[in-house]
Amino acid sequence: MTEYFRAIGDYDVQMAGPQHVEGARSVMLDTFYREFGYGYQPGWHWDVVDLDGVYLRSPRHALFVATRGDEVVGTTAVRAAAPKSPPHPRELVERYPADTTAQLFRVYVRREHRRHGLARAMVEMARRFVAATPGYRAIYLHTDTRIDGAEPFWRSVATEVHDARNDDPTRYQTVHFEIPIPAGDGDLTAQRPVLQAVPMA
């Protein structure tokens, strides 16, 4: 779709098609093993096995890719999903029900292709997709702030709703965010509304 295509220098950012699936899977798996260090975990990463079925064949889900030539160098996925409790607080599940929440997943760019605005462009494209898809009321994501560059990037485009960090470097240091759904053709540089943090009992 032309509305989901953007050229950035030598790169193209677009909604993924069948020709992008294997390259996208490679980016994701390499991220699990090389960046995160724990490899493929079936309980967390089940969607990666069937990217076509999960993201390309559902009208409410989508996969976006950044490419240079025929090579996929970045990914961003969106699907209807609530945070899982456990490990995340029950209050977040209540705030972000699966049927009305678009959750962002697999926002990855290969290290050698970073600093070109690719992640921001893919997230903005995903945001526009959510705005055009009936039934969504919120865009939610969480990130492990131990990952290099993750926290400053998400703070530049999203609003924190819960900080679950406990300063234990051996455990996930998770912060939860929400991105507003644009009413029109807004972009990620638009002013973000003030969101109330999720209170924990």
GROMACS .gro file of N, CA and C in nm, residues 13-181:
model
  507
   13VAL      N    1   1.105   0.217   0.400
   13VAL     CA    2   1.025   0.168   0.513
   13VAL      C    3   0.885   0.142   0.459
   14GLN      N    4   0.833   0.023   0.486
   14GLN     CA    5   0.707  -0.016   0.422
   14GLN      C    6   0.638  -0.126   0.501
   15MET      N    7   0.509  -0.145   0.469
   15MET     CA    8   0.438  -0.261   0.521
   15MET      C    9   0.495  -0.385   0.455
   16ALA      N   10   0.520  -0.487   0.534
   16ALA     CA   11   0.584  -0.607   0.483
   16ALA      C   12   0.491  -0.688   0.394
   17GLY      N   13   0.551  -0.753   0.295
   17GLY     CA   14   0.481  -0.849   0.211
   17GLY      C   15   0.546  -0.985   0.228
   18PRO      N   16   0.495  -1.086   0.160
   18PRO     CA   17   0.552  -1.221   0.172
   18PRO      C   18   0.700  -1.227   0.141
   19GLN      N   19   0.746  -1.139   0.052
   19GLN     CA   20   0.888  -1.140   0.014
   19GLN      C   21   0.980  -1.092   0.125
   20HIS      N   22   0.923  -1.033   0.230
   20HIS     CA   23   1.004  -0.979   0.340
   20HIS      C   24   1.009  -1.072   0.461
   21VAL      N   25   0.930  -1.178   0.462
   21VAL     CA   26   0.913  -1.258   0.583
   21VAL      C   27   1.044  -1.322   0.629
   22GLU      N   28   1.117  -1.385   0.540
   22GLU     CA   29   1.239  -1.453   0.583
   22GLU      C   30   1.344  -1.353   0.632
   23GLY      N   31   1.356  -1.240   0.565
   23GLY     CA   32   1.451  -1.138   0.609
   23GLY      C   33   1.413  -1.080   0.743
   24ALA      N   34   1.282  -1.059   0.765
   24ALA     CA   35   1.236  -1.008   0.894
   24ALA      C   36   1.263  -1.108   1.005
   25ARG      N   37   1.238  -1.234   0.978
   25ARG     CA   38   1.265  -1.338   1.078
   25ARG      C   39   1.413  -1.342   1.113
   26SER      N   40   1.499  -1.324   1.015
   26SER     CA   41   1.643  -1.324   1.040
   26SER      C   42   1.682  -1.209   1.132
   27VAL      N   43   1.626  -1.089   1.108
   27VAL     CA   44   1.655  -0.975   1.196
   27VAL      C   45   1.612  -1.006   1.339
   28MET      N   46   1.495  -1.063   1.356
   28MET     CA   47   1.444  -1.093   1.489
   28MET      C   48   1.528  -1.197   1.561
   29LEU      N   49   1.558  -1.306   1.493
   29LEU     CA   50   1.637  -1.411   1.557
   29LEU      C   51   1.777  -1.363   1.591
   30ASP      N   52   1.839  -1.287   1.501
   30ASP     CA   53   1.971  -1.233   1.530
   30ASP      C   54   1.966  -1.140   1.651
   31THR      N   55   1.857  -1.065   1.665
   31THR     CA   56   1.843  -0.977   1.781
   31THR      C   57   1.833  -1.059   1.910
   32PHE      N   58   1.755  -1.165   1.909
   32PHE     CA   59   1.741  -1.249   2.028
   32PHE      C   60   1.876  -1.306   2.073
   33TYR      N   61   1.954  -1.351   1.976
   33TYR     CA   62   2.079  -1.420   2.010
   33TYR      C   63   2.195  -1.323   2.032
   34ARG      N   64   2.208  -1.223   1.944
   34ARG     CA   65   2.326  -1.136   1.948
   34ARG      C   66   2.308  -1.014   2.037
   35GLU      N   67   2.187  -0.959   2.041
   35GLU     CA   68   2.164  -0.837   2.120
   35GLU      C   69   2.116  -0.871   2.261
   36PHE      N   70   2.018  -0.961   2.270
   36PHE     CA   71   1.959  -0.992   2.400
   36PHE      C   72   2.036  -1.100   2.474
   37GLY      N   73   2.100  -1.190   2.402
   37GLY     CA   74   2.184  -1.291   2.464
   37GLY      C   75   2.113  -1.415   2.515
   38TYR      N   76   1.980  -1.422   2.502
   38TYR     CA   77   1.910  -1.540   2.553
   38TYR      C   78   1.848  -1.624   2.443
   39GLY      N   79   1.858  -1.582   2.318
   39GLY     CA   80   1.812  -1.664   2.208
   39GLY      C   81   1.661  -1.673   2.197
   40TYR      N   82   1.617  -1.760   2.109
   40TYR     CA   83   1.474  -1.779   2.083
   40TYR      C   84   1.408  -1.849   2.202
   41GLN      N   85   1.299  -1.788   2.252
   41GLN     CA   86   1.222  -1.845   2.362
   41GLN      C   87   1.079  -1.867   2.313
   42PRO      N   88   1.036  -1.991   2.295
   42PRO     CA   89   0.904  -2.017   2.237
   42PRO      C   90   0.788  -1.947   2.308
   43GLY      N   91   0.794  -1.936   2.439
   43GLY     CA   92   0.686  -1.872   2.512
   43GLY      C   93   0.673  -1.724   2.484
   44TRP      N   94   0.784  -1.660   2.449
   44TRP     CA   95   0.783  -1.517   2.422
   44TRP      C   96   0.779  -1.486   2.274
   45HIS      N   97   0.839  -1.570   2.195
   45HIS     CA   98   0.867  -1.537   2.055
   45HIS      C   99   0.791  -1.624   1.955
   46TRP      N  100   0.679  -1.681   1.998
   46TRP     CA  101   0.604  -1.774   1.913
   46TRP      C  102   0.564  -1.713   1.779
   47ASP      N  103   0.539  -1.583   1.776
   47ASP     CA  104   0.494  -1.519   1.652
   47ASP      C  105   0.599  -1.523   1.542
   48VAL      N  106   0.727  -1.532   1.580
   48VAL     CA  107   0.835  -1.528   1.482
   48VAL      C  108   0.833  -1.651   1.392
   49VAL      N  109   0.780  -1.761   1.443
   49VAL     CA  110   0.773  -1.885   1.364
   49VAL      C  111   0.676  -1.869   1.247
   50ASP      N  112   0.570  -1.792   1.265
   50ASP     CA  113   0.467  -1.776   1.163
   50ASP      C  114   0.434  -1.629   1.141
   51LEU      N  115   0.531  -1.553   1.096
   51LEU     CA  116   0.509  -1.410   1.073
   51LEU      C  117   0.399  -1.387   0.971
   52ASP      N  118   0.395  -1.470   0.868
   52ASP     CA  119   0.293  -1.455   0.765
   52ASP      C  120   0.153  -1.471   0.824
   53GLY      N  121   0.132  -1.577   0.899
   53GLY     CA  122   0.001  -1.601   0.956
   53GLY      C  123  -0.040  -1.501   1.062
   54VAL      N  124   0.056  -1.460   1.144
   54VAL     CA  125   0.024  -1.370   1.255
   54VAL      C  126   0.002  -1.227   1.208
   55TYR      N  127   0.087  -1.179   1.118
   55TYR     CA  128   0.086  -1.037   1.083
   55TYR      C  129   0.036  -1.005   0.943
   56LEU      N  130   0.058  -1.090   0.846
   56LEU     CA  131   0.022  -1.057   0.709
   56LEU      C  132  -0.121  -1.098   0.674
   57ARG      N  133  -0.177  -1.193   0.748
   57ARG     CA  134  -0.308  -1.245   0.713
   57ARG      C  135  -0.420  -1.198   0.805
   58SER      N  136  -0.388  -1.116   0.902
   58SER     CA  137  -0.490  -1.061   0.991
   58SER      C  138  -0.509  -0.914   0.961
   59PRO      N  139  -0.633  -0.869   0.936
   59PRO     CA  140  -0.655  -0.728   0.903
   59PRO      C  141  -0.625  -0.632   1.017
   60ARG      N  142  -0.617  -0.680   1.140
   60ARG     CA  143  -0.590  -0.593   1.254
   60ARG      C  144  -0.445  -0.598   1.299
   61HIS      N  145  -0.365  -0.681   1.233
   61HIS     CA  146  -0.223  -0.693   1.266
   61HIS      C  147  -0.140  -0.649   1.146
   62ALA      N  148  -0.015  -0.611   1.170
   62ALA     CA  149   0.071  -0.570   1.060
   62ALA      C  150   0.217  -0.585   1.098
   63LEU      N  151   0.298  -0.602   0.996
   63LEU     CA  152   0.444  -0.606   1.011
   63LEU      C  153   0.502  -0.501   0.918
   64PHE      N  154   0.591  -0.419   0.971
   64PHE     CA  155   0.658  -0.317   0.892
   64PHE      C  156   0.807  -0.347   0.889
   65VAL      N  157   0.870  -0.316   0.777
   65VAL     CA  158   1.013  -0.346   0.763
   65VAL      C  159   1.086  -0.225   0.706
   66ALA      N  160   1.213  -0.217   0.741
   66ALA     CA  161   1.306  -0.124   0.677
   66ALA      C  162   1.398  -0.209   0.590
   67THR      N  163   1.415  -0.168   0.466
   67THR     CA  164   1.499  -0.244   0.374
   67THR      C  165   1.601  -0.153   0.308
   68ARG      N  166   1.714  -0.213   0.271
   68ARG     CA  167   1.809  -0.147   0.183
   68ARG      C  168   1.832  -0.243   0.067
   69GLY      N  169   1.782  -0.206  -0.048
   69GLY     CA  170   1.780  -0.300  -0.158
   69GLY      C  171   1.687  -0.415  -0.124
   70ASP      N  172   1.736  -0.536  -0.136
   70ASP     CA  173   1.655  -0.654  -0.105
   70ASP      C  174   1.674  -0.703   0.038
   71GLU      N  175   1.757  -0.635   0.116
   71GLU     CA  176   1.788  -0.680   0.252
   71GLU      C  177   1.697  -0.614   0.354
   72VAL      N  178   1.633  -0.694   0.438
   72VAL     CA  179   1.556  -0.641   0.550
   72VAL      C  180   1.653  -0.610   0.664
   73VAL      N  181   1.651  -0.485   0.711
   73VAL     CA  182   1.744  -0.444   0.816
   73VAL      C  183   1.673  -0.399   0.944
   74GLY      N  184   1.540  -0.389   0.940
   74GLY     CA  185   1.467  -0.348   1.058
   74GLY      C  186   1.324  -0.398   1.053
   75THR      N  187   1.263  -0.412   1.171
   75THR     CA  188   1.126  -0.463   1.181
   75THR      C  189   1.048  -0.390   1.289
   76THR      N  190   0.917  -0.386   1.272
   76THR     CA  191   0.824  -0.342   1.375
   76THR      C  192   0.693  -0.415   1.351
   77ALA      N  193   0.637  -0.475   1.455
   77ALA     CA  194   0.512  -0.548   1.442
   77ALA      C  195   0.407  -0.490   1.536
   78VAL      N  196   0.282  -0.502   1.496
   78VAL     CA  197   0.171  -0.457   1.579
   78VAL      C  198   0.061  -0.563   1.574
   79ARG      N  199   0.009  -0.597   1.691
   79ARG     CA  200  -0.103  -0.690   1.695
   79ARG      C  201  -0.189  -0.662   1.819
   80ALA      N  202  -0.313  -0.707   1.813
   80ALA     CA  203  -0.404  -0.690   1.925
   80ALA      C  204  -0.361  -0.783   2.038
   81ALA      N  205  -0.316  -0.725   2.147
   81ALA     CA  206  -0.266  -0.806   2.258
   81ALA      C  207  -0.260  -0.723   2.385
   82ALA      N  208  -0.295  -0.786   2.496
   82ALA     CA  209  -0.282  -0.722   2.627
   82ALA      C  210  -0.150  -0.761   2.690
   83PRO      N  211  -0.099  -0.681   2.783
   83PRO     CA  212   0.016  -0.726   2.862
   83PRO      C  213  -0.021  -0.853   2.937
   84LYS      N  214   0.075  -0.940   2.959
   84LYS     CA  215   0.050  -1.064   3.030
   84LYS      C  216   0.083  -1.048   3.179
   85SER      N  217  -0.005  -1.100   3.263
   85SER     CA  218   0.016  -1.097   3.408
   85SER      C  219  -0.004  -1.237   3.464
   86PRO      N  220   0.102  -1.292   3.529
   86PRO     CA  221   0.237  -1.238   3.535
   86PRO      C  222   0.308  -1.252   3.400
   87PRO      N  223   0.419  -1.182   3.382
   87PRO     CA  224   0.501  -1.113   3.482
   87PRO      C  225   0.461  -0.968   3.508
   88HIS      N  226   0.375  -0.912   3.421
   88HIS     CA  227   0.344  -0.770   3.436
   88HIS      C  228   0.227  -0.750   3.532
   89PRO      N  229   0.215  -0.630   3.591
   89PRO     CA  230   0.110  -0.605   3.690
   89PRO      C  231  -0.031  -0.623   3.633
   90ARG      N  232  -0.120  -0.675   3.716
   90ARG     CA  233  -0.258  -0.697   3.674
   90ARG      C  234  -0.325  -0.567   3.634
   91GLU      N  235  -0.288  -0.458   3.697
   91GLU     CA  236  -0.349  -0.329   3.665
   91GLU      C  237  -0.325  -0.290   3.519
   92LEU      N  238  -0.212  -0.330   3.464
   92LEU     CA  239  -0.185  -0.301   3.323
   92LEU      C  240  -0.275  -0.382   3.231
   93VAL      N  241  -0.302  -0.505   3.268
   93VAL     CA  242  -0.393  -0.589   3.189
   93VAL      C  243  -0.532  -0.527   3.186
   94GLU      N  244  -0.575  -0.474   3.299
   94GLU     CA  245  -0.707  -0.412   3.307
   94GLU      C  246  -0.712  -0.282   3.227
   95ARG      N  247  -0.602  -0.210   3.224
   95ARG     CA  248  -0.598  -0.084   3.151
   95ARG      C  249  -0.590  -0.107   3.001
   96TYR      N  250  -0.525  -0.215   2.960
   96TYR     CA  251  -0.501  -0.240   2.818
   96TYR      C  252  -0.559  -0.376   2.777
   97PRO      N  253  -0.691  -0.387   2.762
   97PRO     CA  254  -0.751  -0.514   2.721
   97PRO      C  255  -0.713  -0.551   2.578
   98ALA      N  256  -0.708  -0.680   2.552
   98ALA     CA  257  -0.656  -0.729   2.424
   98ALA      C  258  -0.737  -0.682   2.305
   99ASP      N  259  -0.869  -0.673   2.319
   99ASP     CA  260  -0.951  -0.644   2.201
   99ASP      C  261  -0.939  -0.500   2.155
  100THR      N  262  -0.896  -0.408   2.243
  100THR     CA  263  -0.886  -0.267   2.204
  100THR      C  264  -0.744  -0.212   2.211
  101THR      N  265  -0.647  -0.298   2.240
  101THR     CA  266  -0.508  -0.253   2.255
  101THR      C  267  -0.422  -0.304   2.141
  102ALA      N  268  -0.354  -0.213   2.074
  102ALA     CA  269  -0.254  -0.248   1.974
  102ALA      C  270  -0.118  -0.247   2.044
  103GLN      N  271  -0.058  -0.363   2.056
  103GLN     CA  272   0.072  -0.371   2.123
  103GLN      C  273   0.182  -0.379   2.018
  104LEU      N  274   0.288  -0.301   2.039
  104LEU     CA  275   0.402  -0.304   1.950
  104LEU      C  276   0.500  -0.413   1.993
  105PHE      N  277   0.549  -0.485   1.895
  105PHE     CA  278   0.647  -0.592   1.917
  105PHE      C  279   0.758  -0.580   1.814
  106ARG      N  280   0.871  -0.643   1.842
  106ARG     CA  281   0.979  -0.666   1.745
  106ARG      C  282   1.028  -0.538   1.678
  107VAL      N  283   1.045  -0.433   1.759
  107VAL     CA  284   1.099  -0.308   1.705
  107VAL      C  285   1.250  -0.317   1.709
  108TYR      N  286   1.308  -0.367   1.601
  108TYR     CA  287   1.451  -0.396   1.595
  108TYR      C  288   1.511  -0.338   1.467
  109VAL      N  289   1.633  -0.288   1.479
  109VAL     CA  290   1.713  -0.245   1.363
  109VAL      C  291   1.852  -0.303   1.380
  110ARG      N  292   1.903  -0.364   1.276
  110ARG     CA  293   2.040  -0.418   1.284
  110ARG      C  294   2.136  -0.306   1.322
  111ARG      N  295   2.230  -0.339   1.410
  111ARG     CA  296   2.319  -0.238   1.468
  111ARG      C  297   2.386  -0.151   1.363
  112GLU      N  298   2.432  -0.210   1.254
  112GLU     CA  299   2.506  -0.135   1.153
  112GLU      C  300   2.417  -0.042   1.070
  113HIS      N  301   2.285  -0.050   1.090
  113HIS     CA  302   2.193   0.035   1.014
  113HIS      C  303   2.119   0.133   1.104
  114ARG      N  304   2.164   0.149   1.227
  114ARG     CA  305   2.098   0.242   1.319
  114ARG      C  306   2.143   0.386   1.293
  115ARG      N  307   2.075   0.478   1.356
  115ARG     CA  308   2.102   0.622   1.347
  115ARG      C  309   2.061   0.679   1.211
  116HIS      N  310   1.962   0.615   1.148
  116HIS     CA  311   1.908   0.667   1.022
  116HIS      C  312   1.759   0.700   1.035
  117GLY      N  313   1.705   0.690   1.154
  117GLY     CA  314   1.563   0.720   1.174
  117GLY      C  315   1.470   0.608   1.133
  118LEU      N  316   1.522   0.487   1.117
  118LEU     CA  317   1.439   0.377   1.068
  118LEU      C  318   1.338   0.330   1.172
  119ALA      N  319   1.381   0.314   1.297
  119ALA     CA  320   1.287   0.270   1.401
  119ALA      C  321   1.175   0.371   1.419
  120ARG      N  322   1.210   0.498   1.421
  120ARG     CA  323   1.108   0.602   1.437
  120ARG      C  324   1.008   0.599   1.321
  121ALA      N  325   1.059   0.581   1.200
  121ALA     CA  326   0.971   0.577   1.083
  121ALA      C  327   0.879   0.456   1.086
  122MET      N  328   0.933   0.340   1.127
  122MET     CA  329   0.848   0.221   1.135
  122MET      C  330   0.741   0.235   1.243
  123VAL      N  331   0.777   0.291   1.358
  123VAL     CA  332   0.680   0.310   1.465
  123VAL      C  333   0.573   0.410   1.422
  124GLU      N  334   0.612   0.516   1.353
  124GLU     CA  335   0.514   0.613   1.306
  124GLU      C  336   0.418   0.548   1.206
  125MET      N  337   0.471   0.463   1.120
  125MET     CA  338   0.387   0.393   1.023
  125MET      C  339   0.291   0.298   1.095
  126ALA      N  340   0.341   0.229   1.197
  126ALA     CA  341   0.255   0.141   1.275
  126ALA      C  342   0.145   0.222   1.345
  127ARG      N  343   0.180   0.337   1.391
  127ARG     CA  344   0.085   0.424   1.459
  127ARG      C  345  -0.027   0.466   1.364
  128ARG      N  346   0.008   0.499   1.241
  128ARG     CA  347  -0.093   0.535   1.142
  128ARG      C  348  -0.181   0.415   1.106
  129PHE      N  349  -0.120   0.298   1.101
  129PHE     CA  350  -0.199   0.177   1.075
  129PHE      C  351  -0.302   0.156   1.185
  130VAL      N  352  -0.262   0.172   1.310
  130VAL     CA  353  -0.354   0.155   1.422
  130VAL      C  354  -0.468   0.257   1.413
  131ALA      N  355  -0.435   0.381   1.378
  131ALA     CA  356  -0.537   0.485   1.368
  131ALA      C  357  -0.639   0.452   1.260
  132ALA      N  358  -0.596   0.382   1.156
  132ALA     CA  359  -0.685   0.348   1.044
  132ALA      C  360  -0.759   0.216   1.064
  133THR      N  361  -0.730   0.146   1.173
  133THR     CA  362  -0.789   0.014   1.198
  133THR      C  363  -0.897   0.025   1.305
  134PRO      N  364  -1.021  -0.007   1.273
  134PRO     CA  365  -1.130   0.008   1.370
  134PRO      C  366  -1.109  -0.078   1.495
  135GLY      N  367  -1.150  -0.023   1.608
  135GLY     CA  368  -1.153  -0.099   1.732
  135GLY      C  369  -1.041  -0.074   1.830
  136TYR      N  370  -0.932  -0.014   1.784
  136TYR     CA  371  -0.820   0.012   1.875
  136TYR      C  372  -0.842   0.142   1.952
  137ARG      N  373  -0.806   0.142   2.079
  137ARG     CA  374  -0.817   0.261   2.163
  137ARG      C  375  -0.684   0.304   2.224
  138ALA      N  376  -0.583   0.218   2.215
  138ALA     CA  377  -0.453   0.253   2.274
  138ALA      C  378  -0.343   0.175   2.203
  139ILE      N  379  -0.223   0.235   2.204
  139ILE     CA  380  -0.103   0.167   2.157
  139ILE      C  381  -0.013   0.150   2.279
  140TYR      N  382   0.021   0.028   2.310
  140TYR     CA  383   0.097  -0.006   2.430
  140TYR      C  384   0.225  -0.080   2.391
  141LEU      N  385   0.327  -0.062   2.474
  141LEU     CA  386   0.450  -0.141   2.459
  141LEU      C  387   0.525  -0.141   2.591
  142HIS      N  388   0.616  -0.235   2.605
  142HIS     CA  389   0.709  -0.231   2.718
  142HIS      C  390   0.848  -0.262   2.666
  143THR      N  391   0.948  -0.216   2.739
  143THR     CA  392   1.086  -0.235   2.696
  143THR      C  393   1.174  -0.266   2.815
  144ASP      N  394   1.281  -0.337   2.788
  144ASP     CA  395   1.383  -0.364   2.889
  144ASP      C  396   1.488  -0.255   2.876
  145THR      N  397   1.498  -0.171   2.977
  145THR     CA  398   1.585  -0.054   2.967
  145THR      C  399   1.734  -0.088   2.972
  146ARG      N  400   1.768  -0.214   2.994
  146ARG     CA  401   1.908  -0.255   2.988
  146ARG      C  402   1.959  -0.259   2.844
  147ILE      N  403   1.868  -0.265   2.748
  147ILE     CA  404   1.906  -0.271   2.607
  147ILE      C  405   1.955  -0.134   2.562
  148ASP      N  406   2.070  -0.132   2.500
  148ASP     CA  407   2.134  -0.007   2.459
  148ASP      C  408   2.041   0.077   2.372
  149GLY      N  409   2.013   0.199   2.416
  149GLY     CA  410   1.934   0.294   2.340
  149GLY      C  411   1.784   0.280   2.353
  150ALA      N  412   1.736   0.175   2.418
  150ALA     CA  413   1.592   0.150   2.421
  150ALA      C  414   1.516   0.259   2.498
  151GLU      N  415   1.561   0.290   2.618
  151GLU     CA  416   1.486   0.385   2.700
  151GLU      C  417   1.480   0.523   2.638
  152PRO      N  418   1.591   0.584   2.595
  152PRO     CA  419   1.579   0.717   2.537
  152PRO      C  420   1.495   0.720   2.410
  153PHE      N  421   1.503   0.614   2.330
  153PHE     CA  422   1.420   0.611   2.209
  153PHE      C  423   1.273   0.613   2.244
  154TRP      N  424   1.231   0.525   2.333
  154TRP     CA  425   1.088   0.519   2.364
  154TRP      C  426   1.041   0.642   2.437
  155ARG      N  427   1.125   0.702   2.518
  155ARG     CA  428   1.083   0.826   2.585
  155ARG      C  429   1.067   0.940   2.485
  156SER      N  430   1.130   0.930   2.369
  156SER     CA  431   1.118   1.035   2.268
  156SER      C  432   0.989   1.024   2.187
  157VAL      N  433   0.922   0.909   2.193
  157VAL     CA  434   0.802   0.891   2.111
  157VAL      C  435   0.680   0.846   2.192
  158ALA      N  436   0.698   0.812   2.318
  158ALA     CA  437   0.589   0.755   2.397
  158ALA      C  438   0.586   0.816   2.536
  159THR      N  439   0.481   0.785   2.610
  159THR     CA  440   0.463   0.835   2.746
  159THR      C  441   0.466   0.718   2.844
  160GLU      N  442   0.548   0.730   2.946
  160GLU     CA  443   0.557   0.624   3.047
  160GLU      C  444   0.426   0.611   3.124
  161VAL      N  445   0.382   0.487   3.144
  161VAL     CA  446   0.264   0.463   3.227
  161VAL      C  447   0.296   0.380   3.351
  162HIS      N  448   0.410   0.310   3.350
  162HIS     CA  449   0.450   0.237   3.470
  162HIS      C  450   0.597   0.199   3.461
  163ASP      N  451   0.670   0.226   3.568
  163ASP     CA  452   0.812   0.191   3.578
  163ASP      C  453   0.824   0.074   3.675
  164ALA      N  454   0.861  -0.043   3.622
  164ALA     CA  455   0.870  -0.164   3.705
  164ALA      C  456   1.013  -0.200   3.740
  165ARG      N  457   1.106  -0.108   3.721
  165ARG     CA  458   1.247  -0.139   3.747
  165ARG      C  459   1.274  -0.156   3.896
  166ASN      N  460   1.368  -0.247   3.926
  166ASN     CA  461   1.410  -0.267   4.065
  166ASN      C  462   1.561  -0.257   4.082
  167ASP      N  463   1.630  -0.211   3.977
  167ASP     CA  464   1.775  -0.187   3.980
  167ASP      C  465   1.858  -0.314   3.999
  168ASP      N  466   1.801  -0.429   3.966
  168ASP     CA  467   1.876  -0.554   3.969
  168ASP      C  468   1.924  -0.582   3.827
  169PRO      N  469   2.053  -0.566   3.798
  169PRO     CA  470   2.103  -0.580   3.661
  169PRO      C  471   2.090  -0.720   3.604
  170THR      N  472   2.060  -0.818   3.688
  170THR     CA  473   2.045  -0.955   3.639
  170THR      C  474   1.902  -0.987   3.597
  171ARG      N  475   1.810  -0.892   3.619
  171ARG     CA  476   1.669  -0.915   3.586
  171ARG      C  477   1.620  -0.806   3.491
  172TYR      N  478   1.511  -0.835   3.423
  172TYR     CA  479   1.454  -0.737   3.331
  172TYR      C  480   1.421  -0.609   3.405
  173GLN      N  481   1.457  -0.497   3.344
  173GLN     CA  482   1.428  -0.365   3.399
  173GLN      C  483   1.326  -0.300   3.306
  174THR      N  484   1.200  -0.332   3.333
  174THR     CA  485   1.092  -0.302   3.238
  174THR      C  486   1.024  -0.169   3.268
  175VAL      N  487   1.005  -0.092   3.162
  175VAL     CA  488   0.923   0.028   3.169
  175VAL      C  489   0.812   0.013   3.064
  176HIS      N  490   0.691   0.050   3.103
  176HIS     CA  491   0.574   0.036   3.017
  176HIS      C  492   0.535   0.173   2.962
  177PHE      N  493   0.497   0.176   2.834
  177PHE     CA  494   0.469   0.302   2.766
  177PHE      C  495   0.338   0.295   2.689
  178GLU      N  496   0.283   0.412   2.662
  178GLU     CA  497   0.169   0.425   2.571
  178GLU      C  498   0.202   0.531   2.467
  179ILE      N  499   0.160   0.506   2.344
  179ILE     CA  500   0.173   0.602   2.235
  179ILE      C  501   0.033   0.644   2.195
  180PRO      N  502   0.004   0.773   2.186
  180PRO     CA  503  -0.131   0.815   2.149
  180PRO      C  504  -0.165   0.777   2.005
  181ILE      N  505  -0.289   0.743   1.982
  181ILE     CA  506  -0.337   0.716   1.847
  181ILE      C  507  -0.371   0.849   1.782
   0.00000   0.00000   0.00000
